[in-house]
mmCIF file of C-alpha atoms in Angstrom:
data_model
loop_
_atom_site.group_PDB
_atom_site.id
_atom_site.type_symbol
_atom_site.label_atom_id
_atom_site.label_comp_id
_atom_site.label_asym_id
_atom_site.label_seq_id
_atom_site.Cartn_x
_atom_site.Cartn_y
_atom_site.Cartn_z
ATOM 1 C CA UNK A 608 -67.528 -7.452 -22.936
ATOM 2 C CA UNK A 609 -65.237 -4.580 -21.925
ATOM 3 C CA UNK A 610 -65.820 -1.162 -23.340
ATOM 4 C CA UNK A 611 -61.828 -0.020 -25.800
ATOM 5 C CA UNK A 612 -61.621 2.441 -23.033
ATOM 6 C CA UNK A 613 -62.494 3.405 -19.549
ATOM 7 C CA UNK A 614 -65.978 4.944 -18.631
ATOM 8 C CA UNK A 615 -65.558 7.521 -16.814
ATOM 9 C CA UNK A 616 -69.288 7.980 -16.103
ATOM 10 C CA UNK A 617 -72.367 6.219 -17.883
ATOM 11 C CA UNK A 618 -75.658 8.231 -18.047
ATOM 12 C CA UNK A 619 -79.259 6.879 -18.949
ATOM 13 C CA UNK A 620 -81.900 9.315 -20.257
ATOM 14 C CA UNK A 621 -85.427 8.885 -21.048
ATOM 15 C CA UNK A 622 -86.928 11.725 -22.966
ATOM 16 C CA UNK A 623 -90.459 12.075 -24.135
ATOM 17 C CA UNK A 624 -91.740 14.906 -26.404
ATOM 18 C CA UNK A 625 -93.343 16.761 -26.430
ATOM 19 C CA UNK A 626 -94.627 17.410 -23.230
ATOM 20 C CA UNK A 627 -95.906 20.980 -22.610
ATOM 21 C CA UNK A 628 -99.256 21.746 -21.787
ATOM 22 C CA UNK A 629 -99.974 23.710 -24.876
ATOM 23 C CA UNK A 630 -99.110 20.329 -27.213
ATOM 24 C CA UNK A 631 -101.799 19.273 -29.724
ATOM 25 C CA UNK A 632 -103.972 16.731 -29.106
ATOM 26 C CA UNK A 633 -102.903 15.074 -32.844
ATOM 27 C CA UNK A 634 -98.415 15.714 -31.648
ATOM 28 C CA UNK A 635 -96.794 12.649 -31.814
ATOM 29 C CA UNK A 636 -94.516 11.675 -29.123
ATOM 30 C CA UNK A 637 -91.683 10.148 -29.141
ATOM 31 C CA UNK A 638 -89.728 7.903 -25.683
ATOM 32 C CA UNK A 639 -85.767 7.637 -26.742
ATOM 33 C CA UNK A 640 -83.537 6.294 -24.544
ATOM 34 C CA UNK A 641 -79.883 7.823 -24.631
ATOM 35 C CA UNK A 642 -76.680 6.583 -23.527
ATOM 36 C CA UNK A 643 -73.800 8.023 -22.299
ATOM 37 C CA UNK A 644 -70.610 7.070 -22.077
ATOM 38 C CA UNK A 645 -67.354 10.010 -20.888
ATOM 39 C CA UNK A 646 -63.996 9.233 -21.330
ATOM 40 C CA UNK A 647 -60.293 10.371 -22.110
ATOM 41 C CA UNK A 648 -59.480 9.320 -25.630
ATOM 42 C CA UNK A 649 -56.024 8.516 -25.246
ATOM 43 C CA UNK A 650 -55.249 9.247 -28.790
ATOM 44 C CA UNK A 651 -56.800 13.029 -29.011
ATOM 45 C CA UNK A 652 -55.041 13.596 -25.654
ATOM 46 C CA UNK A 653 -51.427 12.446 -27.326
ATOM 47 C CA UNK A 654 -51.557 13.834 -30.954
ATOM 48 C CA UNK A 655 -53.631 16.967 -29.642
ATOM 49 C CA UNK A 656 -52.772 17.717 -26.116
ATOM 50 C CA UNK A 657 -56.657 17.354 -25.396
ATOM 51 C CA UNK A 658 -57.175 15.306 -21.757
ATOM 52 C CA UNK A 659 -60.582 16.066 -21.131
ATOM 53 C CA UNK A 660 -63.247 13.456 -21.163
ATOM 54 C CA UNK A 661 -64.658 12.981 -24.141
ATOM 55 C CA UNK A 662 -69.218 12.309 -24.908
ATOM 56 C CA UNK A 663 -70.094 10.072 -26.808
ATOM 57 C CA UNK A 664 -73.898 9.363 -27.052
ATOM 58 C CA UNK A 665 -76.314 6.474 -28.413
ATOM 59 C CA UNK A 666 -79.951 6.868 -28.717
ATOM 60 C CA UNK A 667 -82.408 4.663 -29.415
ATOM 61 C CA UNK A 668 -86.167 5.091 -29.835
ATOM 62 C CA UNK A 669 -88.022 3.096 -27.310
ATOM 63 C CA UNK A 670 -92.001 3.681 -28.035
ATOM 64 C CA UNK A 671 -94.432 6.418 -29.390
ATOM 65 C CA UNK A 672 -96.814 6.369 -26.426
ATOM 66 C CA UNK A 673 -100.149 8.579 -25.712
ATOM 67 C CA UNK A 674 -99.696 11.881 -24.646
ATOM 68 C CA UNK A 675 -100.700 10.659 -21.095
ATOM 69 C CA UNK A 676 -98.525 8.206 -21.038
ATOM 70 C CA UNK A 677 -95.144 10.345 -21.785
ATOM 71 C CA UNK A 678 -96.493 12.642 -19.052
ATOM 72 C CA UNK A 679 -96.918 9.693 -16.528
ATOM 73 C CA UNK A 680 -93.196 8.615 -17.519
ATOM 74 C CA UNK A 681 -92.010 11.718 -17.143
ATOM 75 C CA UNK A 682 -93.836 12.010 -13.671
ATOM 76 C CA UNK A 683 -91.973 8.864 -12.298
ATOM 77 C CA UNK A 684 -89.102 10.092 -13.677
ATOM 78 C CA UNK A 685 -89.486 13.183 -11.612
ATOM 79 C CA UNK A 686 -90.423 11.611 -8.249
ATOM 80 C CA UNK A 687 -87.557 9.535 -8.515
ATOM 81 C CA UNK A 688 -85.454 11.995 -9.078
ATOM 82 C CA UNK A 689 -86.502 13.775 -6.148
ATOM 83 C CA UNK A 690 -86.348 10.608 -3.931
ATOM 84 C CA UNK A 691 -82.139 10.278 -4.910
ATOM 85 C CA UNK A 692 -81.675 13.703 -4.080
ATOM 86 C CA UNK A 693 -81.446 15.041 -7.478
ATOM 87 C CA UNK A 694 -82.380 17.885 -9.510
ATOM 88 C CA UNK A 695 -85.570 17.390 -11.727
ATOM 89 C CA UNK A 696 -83.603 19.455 -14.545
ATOM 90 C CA UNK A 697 -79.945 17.643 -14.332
ATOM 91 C CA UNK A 698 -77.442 20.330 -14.854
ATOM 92 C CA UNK A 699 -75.525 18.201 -17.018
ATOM 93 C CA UNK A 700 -78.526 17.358 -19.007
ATOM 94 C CA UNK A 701 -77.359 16.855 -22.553
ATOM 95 C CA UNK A 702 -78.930 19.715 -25.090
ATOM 96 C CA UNK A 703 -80.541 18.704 -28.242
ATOM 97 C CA UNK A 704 -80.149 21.767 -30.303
ATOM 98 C CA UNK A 705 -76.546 22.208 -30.256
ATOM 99 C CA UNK A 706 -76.144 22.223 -34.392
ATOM 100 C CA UNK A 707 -74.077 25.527 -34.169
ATOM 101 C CA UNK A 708 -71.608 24.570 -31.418
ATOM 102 C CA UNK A 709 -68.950 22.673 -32.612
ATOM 103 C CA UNK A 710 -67.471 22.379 -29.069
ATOM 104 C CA UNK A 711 -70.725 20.814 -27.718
ATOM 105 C CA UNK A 712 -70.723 18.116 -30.625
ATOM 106 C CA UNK A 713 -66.970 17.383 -30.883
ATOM 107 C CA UNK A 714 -66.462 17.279 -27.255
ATOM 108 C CA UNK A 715 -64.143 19.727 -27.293
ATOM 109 C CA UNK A 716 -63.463 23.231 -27.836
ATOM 110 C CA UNK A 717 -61.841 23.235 -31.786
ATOM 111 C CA UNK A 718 -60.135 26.383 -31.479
ATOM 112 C CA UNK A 719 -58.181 25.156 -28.514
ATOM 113 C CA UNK A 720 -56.070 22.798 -31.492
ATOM 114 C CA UNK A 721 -52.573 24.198 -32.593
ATOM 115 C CA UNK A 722 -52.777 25.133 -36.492
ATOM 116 C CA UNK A 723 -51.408 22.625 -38.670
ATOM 117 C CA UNK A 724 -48.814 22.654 -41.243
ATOM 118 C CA UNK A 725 -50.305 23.087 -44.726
ATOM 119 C CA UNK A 726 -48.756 20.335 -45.591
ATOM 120 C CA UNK A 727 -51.375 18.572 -43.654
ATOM 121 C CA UNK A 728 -53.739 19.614 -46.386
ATOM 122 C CA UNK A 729 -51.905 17.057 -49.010
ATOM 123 C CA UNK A 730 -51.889 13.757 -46.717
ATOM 124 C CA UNK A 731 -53.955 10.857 -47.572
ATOM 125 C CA UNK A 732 -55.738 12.334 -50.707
ATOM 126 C CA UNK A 733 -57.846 9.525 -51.904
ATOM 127 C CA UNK A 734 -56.961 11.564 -55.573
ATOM 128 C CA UNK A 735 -57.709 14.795 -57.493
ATOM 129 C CA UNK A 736 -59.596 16.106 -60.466
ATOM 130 C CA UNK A 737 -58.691 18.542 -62.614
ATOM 131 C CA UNK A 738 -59.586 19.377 -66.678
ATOM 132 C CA UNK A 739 -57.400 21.409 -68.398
ATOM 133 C CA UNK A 740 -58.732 20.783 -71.900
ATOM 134 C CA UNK A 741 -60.337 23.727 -72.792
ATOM 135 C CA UNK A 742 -57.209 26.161 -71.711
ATOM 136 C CA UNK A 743 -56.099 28.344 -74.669
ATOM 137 C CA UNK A 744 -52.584 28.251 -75.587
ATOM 138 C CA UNK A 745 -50.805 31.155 -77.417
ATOM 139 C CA UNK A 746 -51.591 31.776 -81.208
ATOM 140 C CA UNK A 747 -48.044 30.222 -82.737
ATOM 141 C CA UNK A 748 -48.571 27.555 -81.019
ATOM 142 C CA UNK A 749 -48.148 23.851 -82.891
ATOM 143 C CA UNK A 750 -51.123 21.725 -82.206
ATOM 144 C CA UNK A 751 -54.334 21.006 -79.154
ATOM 145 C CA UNK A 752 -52.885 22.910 -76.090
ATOM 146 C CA UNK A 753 -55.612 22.330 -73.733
ATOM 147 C CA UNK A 754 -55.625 18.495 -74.486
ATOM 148 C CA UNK A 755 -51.780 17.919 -74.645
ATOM 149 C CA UNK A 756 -51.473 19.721 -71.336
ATOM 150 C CA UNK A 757 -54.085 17.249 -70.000
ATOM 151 C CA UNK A 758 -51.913 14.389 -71.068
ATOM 152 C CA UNK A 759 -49.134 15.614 -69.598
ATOM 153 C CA UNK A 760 -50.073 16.559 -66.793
ATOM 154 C CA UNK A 761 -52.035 13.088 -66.069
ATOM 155 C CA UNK A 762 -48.567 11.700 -66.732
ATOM 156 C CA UNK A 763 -46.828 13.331 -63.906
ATOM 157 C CA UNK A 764 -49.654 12.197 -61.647
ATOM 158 C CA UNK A 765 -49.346 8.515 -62.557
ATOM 159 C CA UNK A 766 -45.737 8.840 -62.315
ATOM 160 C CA UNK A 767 -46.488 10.646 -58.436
ATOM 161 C CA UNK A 768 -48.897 7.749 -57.778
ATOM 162 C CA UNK A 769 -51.477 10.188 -57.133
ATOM 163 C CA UNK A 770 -55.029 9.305 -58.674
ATOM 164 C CA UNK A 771 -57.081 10.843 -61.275
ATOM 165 C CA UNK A 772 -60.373 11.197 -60.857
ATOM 166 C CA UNK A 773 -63.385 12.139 -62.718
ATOM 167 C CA UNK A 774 -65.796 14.912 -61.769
ATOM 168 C CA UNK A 775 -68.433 12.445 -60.770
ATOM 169 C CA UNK A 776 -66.027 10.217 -58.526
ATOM 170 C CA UNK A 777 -64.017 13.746 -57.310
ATOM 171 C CA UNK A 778 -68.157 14.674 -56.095
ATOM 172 C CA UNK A 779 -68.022 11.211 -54.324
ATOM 173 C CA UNK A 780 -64.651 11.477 -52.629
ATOM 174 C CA UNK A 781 -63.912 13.181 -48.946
ATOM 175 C CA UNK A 782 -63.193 16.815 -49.659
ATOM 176 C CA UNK A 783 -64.198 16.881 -53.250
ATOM 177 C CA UNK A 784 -60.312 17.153 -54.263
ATOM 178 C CA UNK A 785 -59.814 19.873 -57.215
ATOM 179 C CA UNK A 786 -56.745 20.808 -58.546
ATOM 180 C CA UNK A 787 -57.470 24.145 -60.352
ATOM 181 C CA UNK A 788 -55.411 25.881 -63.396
ATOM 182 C CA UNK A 789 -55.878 29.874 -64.434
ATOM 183 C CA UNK A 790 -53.773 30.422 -67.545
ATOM 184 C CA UNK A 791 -53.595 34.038 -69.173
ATOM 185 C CA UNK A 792 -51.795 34.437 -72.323
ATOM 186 C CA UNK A 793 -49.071 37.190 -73.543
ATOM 187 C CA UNK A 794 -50.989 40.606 -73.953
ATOM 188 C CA UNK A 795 -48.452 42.127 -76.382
ATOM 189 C CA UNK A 796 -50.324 45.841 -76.374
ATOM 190 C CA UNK A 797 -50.077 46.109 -72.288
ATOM 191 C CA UNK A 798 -46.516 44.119 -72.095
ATOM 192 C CA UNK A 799 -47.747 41.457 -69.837
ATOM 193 C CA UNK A 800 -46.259 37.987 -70.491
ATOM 194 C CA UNK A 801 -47.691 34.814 -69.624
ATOM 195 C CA UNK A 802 -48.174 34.040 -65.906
ATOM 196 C CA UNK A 803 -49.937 30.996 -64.588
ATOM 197 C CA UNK A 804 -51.916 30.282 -60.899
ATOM 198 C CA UNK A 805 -52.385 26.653 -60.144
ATOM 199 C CA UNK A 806 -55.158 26.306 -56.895
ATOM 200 C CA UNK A 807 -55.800 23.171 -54.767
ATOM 201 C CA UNK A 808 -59.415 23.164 -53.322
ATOM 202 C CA UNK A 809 -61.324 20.979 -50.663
ATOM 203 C CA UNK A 810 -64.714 21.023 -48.795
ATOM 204 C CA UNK A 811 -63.500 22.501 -44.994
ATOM 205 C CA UNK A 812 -65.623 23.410 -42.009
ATOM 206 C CA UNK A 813 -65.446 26.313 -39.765
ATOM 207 C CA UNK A 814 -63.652 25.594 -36.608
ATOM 208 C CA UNK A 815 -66.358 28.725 -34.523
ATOM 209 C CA UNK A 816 -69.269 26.819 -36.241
ATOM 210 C CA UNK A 817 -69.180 23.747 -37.891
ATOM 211 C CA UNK A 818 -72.476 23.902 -40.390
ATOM 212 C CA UNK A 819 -70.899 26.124 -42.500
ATOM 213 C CA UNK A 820 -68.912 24.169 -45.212
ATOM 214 C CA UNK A 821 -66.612 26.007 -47.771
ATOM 215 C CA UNK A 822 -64.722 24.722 -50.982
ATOM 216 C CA UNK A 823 -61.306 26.774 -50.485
ATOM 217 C CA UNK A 824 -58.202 26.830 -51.493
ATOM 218 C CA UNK A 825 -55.593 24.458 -49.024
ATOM 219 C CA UNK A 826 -52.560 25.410 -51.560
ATOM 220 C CA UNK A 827 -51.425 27.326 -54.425
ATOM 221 C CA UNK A 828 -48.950 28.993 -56.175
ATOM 222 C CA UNK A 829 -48.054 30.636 -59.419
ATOM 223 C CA UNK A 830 -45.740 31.038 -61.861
ATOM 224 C CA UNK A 831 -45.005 32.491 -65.947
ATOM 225 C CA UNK A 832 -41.694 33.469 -67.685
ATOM 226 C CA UNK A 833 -38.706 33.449 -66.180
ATOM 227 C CA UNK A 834 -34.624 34.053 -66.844
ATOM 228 C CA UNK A 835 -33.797 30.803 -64.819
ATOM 229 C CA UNK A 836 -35.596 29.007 -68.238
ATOM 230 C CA UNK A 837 -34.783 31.118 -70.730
ATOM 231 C CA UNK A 838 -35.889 28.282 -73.453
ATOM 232 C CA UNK A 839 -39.110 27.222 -71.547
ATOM 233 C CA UNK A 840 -42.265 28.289 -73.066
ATOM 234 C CA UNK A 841 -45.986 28.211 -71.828
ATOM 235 C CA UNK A 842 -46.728 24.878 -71.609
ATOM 236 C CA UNK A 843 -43.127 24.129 -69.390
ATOM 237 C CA UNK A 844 -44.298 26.856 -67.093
ATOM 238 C CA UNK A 845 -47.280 25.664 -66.288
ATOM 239 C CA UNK A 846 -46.341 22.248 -65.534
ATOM 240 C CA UNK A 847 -43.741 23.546 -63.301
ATOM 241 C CA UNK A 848 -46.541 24.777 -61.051
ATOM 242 C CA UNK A 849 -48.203 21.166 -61.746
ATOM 243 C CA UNK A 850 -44.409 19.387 -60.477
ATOM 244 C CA UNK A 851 -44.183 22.166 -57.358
ATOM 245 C CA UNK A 852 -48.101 20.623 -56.186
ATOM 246 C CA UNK A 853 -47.000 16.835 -56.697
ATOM 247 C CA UNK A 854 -43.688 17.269 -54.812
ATOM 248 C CA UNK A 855 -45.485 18.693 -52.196
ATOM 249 C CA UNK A 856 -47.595 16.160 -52.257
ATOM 250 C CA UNK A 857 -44.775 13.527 -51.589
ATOM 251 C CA UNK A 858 -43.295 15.361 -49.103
ATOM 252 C CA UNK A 859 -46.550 15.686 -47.003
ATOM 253 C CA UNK A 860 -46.881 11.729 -47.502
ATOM 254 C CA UNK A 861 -43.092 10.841 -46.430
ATOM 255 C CA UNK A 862 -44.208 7.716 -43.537
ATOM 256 C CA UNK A 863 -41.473 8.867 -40.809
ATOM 257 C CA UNK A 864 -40.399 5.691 -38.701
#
């Protein structure tokens, strides 16, 4: 059966270890055999400008042989390298301890990608979490804040199409989706009205070094009294924070074509 793309070269390694002179006599070893396959993916190279060939590897273990016999592999291996003509060390030997180099694991050099939109942030969310139950509401006002703000706010989501989840599922889901509410109250003595700041989190990972995995915020914005709503109160400013996130939302999830 044909390979979904072209090969562009197809490389067979056979790696024992280890194999230095100093290894214990109780070291396991360990023969893998590891395949690989270079090629343009045609899809990176449209949406991303990125033409390059493209590694992709599969390894397999093959045995865990003696000592002596890993070296005697290795041996052949040599010798026959040296009969084609070739370099005992390959040159474009593939590196095992590349866990820092995103480049060297993606293929490609990360940084070399055009920043998206932030809209890009908001597509395809499998759903969000948030809990807004224990938020304090101001002292005159009329019944559960926290709670009634939840229900509200669960009924613009519904109404957006865009899931609820709990904390357990939100821990389960692709970028841990958290929609985050900070809600200070009127401070009559300083003169400080209400103001809200509504955060959008997800798990991201640095494009320089890819082991490092953050929970930031992808969008946010704020809000509190204003003269365009001179009738609106607390709980109407908040949730026009909460409608600002969900039209985003749609917007960043319009299918063109």
């Amino acid at each position: 059966m044909q390979p979904l793309y072209s090969i562009a070269s197809t490389v067979f390694l056979l790696m024992a270890l280890p194999i230095t002179a100093a290894a214990q006599s109780n070291a396991r070893n360990f023969t893998w055999m590891t395949w690989e396959q270079r090629a343009v993916d045609a899809k990176l190279c449209r949406t991303k400008g990125v033409c390059t060939a493209q590694r992709k590897y599969i390894t397999r273990l093959v045995e865990e042989p003696t000592e002596q016999k890993a070296r005697e592999l290795i041996g052949a291996i040599d010798q026959l390298a040296k009969l084609r003509g070739q370099p005992v060390e390959h040159p474009e030997t593939p590196q095992m301890c590349r866990q820092t180099e995103a480049g060297k694991i993606l293929g490609f050099n990360p940084e070399h990608w055009d920043m998206s939109d932030k809209s890009a942030a908001l597509r395809d969310l499998q759903g969000v979490y948030f809990s807004v139950q224990s938020i304090k509401g101001p002292k005159n006002y009329n019944g559960a804040f926290g709670p009634e703000l939840q229900e509200r706010m669960a009924n613009r989501f519904r109404s957006a199409r865009l899931p609820i989840l709990t904390e357990d599922q939100m821990e389960l889901t692709p970028g841990k989706p958290q929609l985050n509410v900070y809600f200070s109250n009127t401070k009559p003595k300083t003169g400080c009205t209400y103001s809200v700041f509504v955060s959008f989190t997800q798990t991201m990972l640095l494009t320089r070094n890819h082991t490092v995995k953050l929970k930031v915020g992808t969008w946010g914005a704020s809000g509190g009294y204003s003269t365009d709503f001179p009738n609106g109160n607390e709980m109407d400013a908040i949730l026009r924070v909460i409608d600002k996130f969900l039209n985003d939302y749609k917007r960043a999830n319009i299918r063109k074509g």
